[in-house]
PDB file of C-alpha atoms in Angstrom:
ATOM      1  CA  MET P 667      -8.461  -8.693  17.415  1.00 75.00           C
ATOM      2  CA  THR P 668      -6.447  -8.196  14.253  1.00 81.00           C
ATOM      3  CA  GLN P 669      -3.953 -10.887  13.342  1.00 91.00           C
ATOM      4  CA  PHE P 670      -0.752  -9.903  11.555  1.00 93.00           C
ATOM      5  CA  ILE P 671       1.681 -11.638   9.232  1.00 92.00           C
ATOM      6  CA  ASP P 672       5.410 -10.871   9.331  1.00 94.00           C
ATOM      7  CA  ILE P 673       6.362  -9.934   5.778  1.00 93.00           C
ATOM      8  CA  GLY P 674       9.941  -8.758   6.231  1.00 94.00           C
ATOM      9  CA  ALA P 675      12.320  -6.296   7.781  1.00 96.00           C
ATOM     10  CA  THR P 676      11.826  -2.551   7.540  1.00 96.00           C
ATOM     11  CA  THR P 677      15.260  -2.437   5.912  1.00 95.00           C
ATOM     12  CA  ASP P 678      13.860  -4.530   3.028  1.00 95.00           C
ATOM     13  CA  ILE P 679      11.951  -1.411   1.929  1.00 96.00           C
ATOM     14  CA  PRO P 680      14.299   1.497   1.221  1.00 95.00           C
ATOM     15  CA  VAL P 681      13.336   4.912   2.570  1.00 95.00           C
ATOM     16  CA  ARG P 682      11.162   6.625  -0.075  1.00 95.00           C
ATOM     17  CA  GLY P 683      10.887   3.237  -1.744  1.00 95.00           C
ATOM     18  CA  ALA P 684       8.244   0.566  -2.206  1.00 96.00           C
ATOM     19  CA  ARG P 685       7.932  -3.188  -2.395  1.00 96.00           C
ATOM     20  CA  ILE P 686       5.134  -5.484  -3.596  1.00 95.00           C
ATOM     21  CA  VAL P 687       3.370  -8.227  -1.656  1.00 93.00           C
ATOM     22  CA  ARG P 688       1.535 -10.580  -4.007  1.00 92.00           C
ATOM     23  CA  THR P 689      -1.653 -11.982  -2.472  1.00 88.00           C
ATOM     24  CA  LEU P 690      -4.704 -13.950  -3.529  1.00 83.00           C
ATOM     25  CA  ARG P 691      -6.638 -10.672  -3.389  1.00 82.00           C
ATOM     26  CA  GLY P 692      -4.159  -8.816  -5.612  1.00 89.00           C
ATOM     27  CA  ASP P 693      -0.898  -6.946  -5.277  1.00 93.00           C
ATOM     28  CA  ILE P 694      -0.300  -4.698  -2.286  1.00 95.00           C
ATOM     29  CA  ALA P 695       2.297  -1.930  -2.417  1.00 96.00           C
ATOM     30  CA  LEU P 696       4.237  -1.230   0.767  1.00 96.00           C
ATOM     31  CA  PHE P 697       5.741   2.246   1.058  1.00 97.00           C
ATOM     32  CA  HIS P 698       8.477   3.424   3.443  1.00 97.00           C
ATOM     33  CA  THR P 699       8.199   7.202   3.659  1.00 96.00           C
ATOM     34  CA  ALA P 700      10.906   9.741   4.479  1.00 95.00           C
ATOM     35  CA  SER P 701       9.236  10.202   7.882  1.00 95.00           C
ATOM     36  CA  GLY P 702       9.817   6.493   8.601  1.00 94.00           C
ATOM     37  CA  ALA P 703       6.169   5.442   8.316  1.00 96.00           C
ATOM     38  CA  ILE P 704       5.175   2.245   6.497  1.00 97.00           C
ATOM     39  CA  TYR P 705       1.919   2.160   4.505  1.00 97.00           C
ATOM     40  CA  ALA P 706       0.160  -0.642   2.632  1.00 97.00           C
ATOM     41  CA  VAL P 707      -2.183   0.167  -0.269  1.00 96.00           C
ATOM     42  CA  ASP P 708      -3.520  -1.613  -3.322  1.00 95.00           C
ATOM     43  CA  GLU P 709      -1.008  -1.542  -6.157  1.00 95.00           C
ATOM     44  CA  TYR P 710      -3.718  -0.694  -8.696  1.00 92.00           C
ATOM     45  CA  LEU P 711      -6.987   1.216  -8.868  1.00 86.00           C
ATOM     46  CA  GLU P 712      -8.686  -0.882 -11.502  1.00 80.00           C
ATOM     47  CA  GLY P 713      -8.827   0.915 -14.830  1.00 76.00           C
ATOM     48  CA  LYS P 714      -7.575   4.159 -13.322  1.00 78.00           C
ATOM     49  CA  ALA P 715      -4.148   3.997 -11.675  1.00 82.00           C
ATOM     50  CA  GLY P 716      -1.064   1.928 -11.041  1.00 80.00           C
ATOM     51  CA  PRO P 717       1.402   0.458 -10.594  1.00 95.00           C
ATOM     52  CA  LEU P 718       1.690   2.737  -7.588  1.00 96.00           C
ATOM     53  CA  SER P 719       4.894   1.094  -6.340  1.00 96.00           C
ATOM     54  CA  ASN P 720       6.601   2.665  -9.364  1.00 95.00           C
ATOM     55  CA  GLY P 721       5.264   6.113  -8.463  1.00 95.00           C
ATOM     56  CA  ILE P 722       7.041   9.053  -6.915  1.00 95.00           C
ATOM     57  CA  GLN P 723       6.671   9.418  -3.145  1.00 96.00           C
ATOM     58  CA  HIS P 724       6.355  12.843  -1.562  1.00 94.00           C
ATOM     59  CA  ASP P 725       5.393  13.459   2.032  1.00 90.00           C
ATOM     60  CA  GLU P 726       2.765  10.816   2.847  1.00 96.00           C
ATOM     61  CA  LYS P 727       1.526  10.617  -0.754  1.00 96.00           C
ATOM     62  CA  VAL P 728       2.420   8.845  -3.995  1.00 96.00           C
ATOM     63  CA  THR P 729       1.988  10.050  -7.576  1.00 95.00           C
ATOM     64  CA  ASP P 730       0.751   7.403 -10.000  1.00 92.00           C
ATOM     65  CA  PRO P 731       3.376   6.916 -12.744  1.00 91.00           C
ATOM     66  CA  MET P 732       0.820   6.399 -15.515  1.00 88.00           C
ATOM     67  CA  ARG P 733      -1.718   9.193 -15.032  1.00 89.00           C
ATOM     68  CA  ASN P 734      -0.087  11.516 -12.496  1.00 91.00           C
ATOM     69  CA  TRP P 735      -2.893  11.023  -9.985  1.00 92.00           C
ATOM     70  CA  ILE P 736      -1.869  11.644  -6.381  1.00 95.00           C
ATOM     71  CA  PHE P 737      -2.997   9.286  -3.625  1.00 96.00           C
ATOM     72  CA  ASP P 738      -2.816   9.812   0.128  1.00 97.00           C
ATOM     73  CA  LEU P 739      -1.028   6.758   1.536  1.00 98.00           C
ATOM     74  CA  ALA P 740      -2.913   6.883   4.850  1.00 97.00           C
ATOM     75  CA  THR P 741      -6.439   7.065   3.416  1.00 97.00           C
ATOM     76  CA  GLY P 742      -6.011   5.804  -0.150  1.00 96.00           C
ATOM     77  CA  GLU P 743      -8.014   8.799  -1.400  1.00 96.00           C
ATOM     78  CA  ALA P 744      -7.140  10.481  -4.695  1.00 94.00           C
ATOM     79  CA  GLN P 745      -6.178  14.112  -4.161  1.00 94.00           C
ATOM     80  CA  GLY P 746      -7.276  17.267  -5.979  1.00 88.00           C
ATOM     81  CA  ALA P 747      -9.702  16.891  -8.862  1.00 85.00           C
ATOM     82  CA  ASP P 748      -9.026  13.159  -9.265  1.00 83.00           C
ATOM     83  CA  GLU P 749     -11.638  10.709  -8.030  1.00 86.00           C
ATOM     84  CA  GLY P 750     -11.128   7.273  -6.595  1.00 89.00           C
ATOM     85  CA  CYS P 751      -9.655   5.435  -3.679  1.00 93.00           C
ATOM     86  CA  VAL P 752      -7.188   2.581  -3.445  1.00 94.00           C
ATOM     87  CA  GLY P 753      -7.615   0.103  -0.638  1.00 94.00           C
ATOM     88  CA  THR P 754      -5.485   0.596   2.446  1.00 95.00           C
ATOM     89  CA  TYR P 755      -4.392  -2.086   4.886  1.00 95.00           C
ATOM     90  CA  GLU P 756      -3.348  -2.059   8.504  1.00 95.00           C
ATOM     91  CA  VAL P 757       0.391  -2.374   8.949  1.00 96.00           C
ATOM     92  CA  LYS P 758       2.620  -2.010  11.967  1.00 95.00           C
ATOM     93  CA  VAL P 759       6.293  -2.242  12.787  1.00 96.00           C
ATOM     94  CA  GLU P 760       7.604  -4.225  15.748  1.00 96.00           C
ATOM     95  CA  LYS P 761      11.287  -4.789  16.487  1.00 96.00           C
ATOM     96  CA  GLY P 762      12.247  -3.771  12.960  1.00 95.00           C
ATOM     97  CA  ARG P 763       9.769  -6.159  11.303  1.00 97.00           C
ATOM     98  CA  VAL P 764       6.882  -5.131   9.050  1.00 97.00           C
ATOM     99  CA  LEU P 765       3.609  -6.776  10.045  1.00 95.00           C
ATOM    100  CA  LEU P 766       0.660  -6.712   7.639  1.00 94.00           C
ATOM    101  CA  ALA P 767      -2.918  -7.424   8.712  1.00 92.00           C
ATOM    102  CA  ALA P 768      -3.719 -11.035   7.795  1.00 90.00           C
ATOM    103  CA  SER P 769      -7.039  -9.909   6.320  1.00 85.00           C
ATOM    104  CA  ALA P 770      -5.084  -8.085   3.588  1.00 83.00           C
ATOM    105  CA  VAL P 771      -3.622 -11.272   2.178  1.00 77.00           C
ATOM    106  CA  LEU P 772      -6.511 -13.690   2.569  1.00 74.00           C
ATOM    107  CA  ALA P 773      -8.907 -14.188  -0.323  1.00 58.00           C
ATOM    108  CA  GLN P 774     -12.469 -13.184   0.400  1.00 56.00           C
ATOM    109  CA  VAL P 775     -15.038 -15.945   0.012  1.00 50.00           C
ATOM    110  CA  ALA P 776     -18.498 -14.935  -1.067  1.00 48.00           C
ATOM    111  CA  VAL P 777     -21.299 -16.323   1.049  1.00 52.00           C
ATOM    112  CA  GLU P 778     -24.657 -16.729  -0.613  1.00 50.00           C
TER     113      GLU P 778
END
């Protein structure tokens, strides 16, 4: 069963806007789309894209402000001829609060 962390109110993220959650794993961009959906994706695609929270949102996608790559917010996949994928994280809204999967914010520990 997935555990969630309350990270704020939906009203903290303007419609068609984004906010950053800083974690031990790296920055996560939260997007509030015109349709009312909330998505959580990695802020950067190392060496290729970011900061996505500064990008332009359209439909359920965001255009990277640095290289004009387009990423699907639901899948993280680059669109068109671009290649790559940003991480996506489970997020849900309950009673006006944004809940992010706890696994998104916890650092991974390597086991040898």
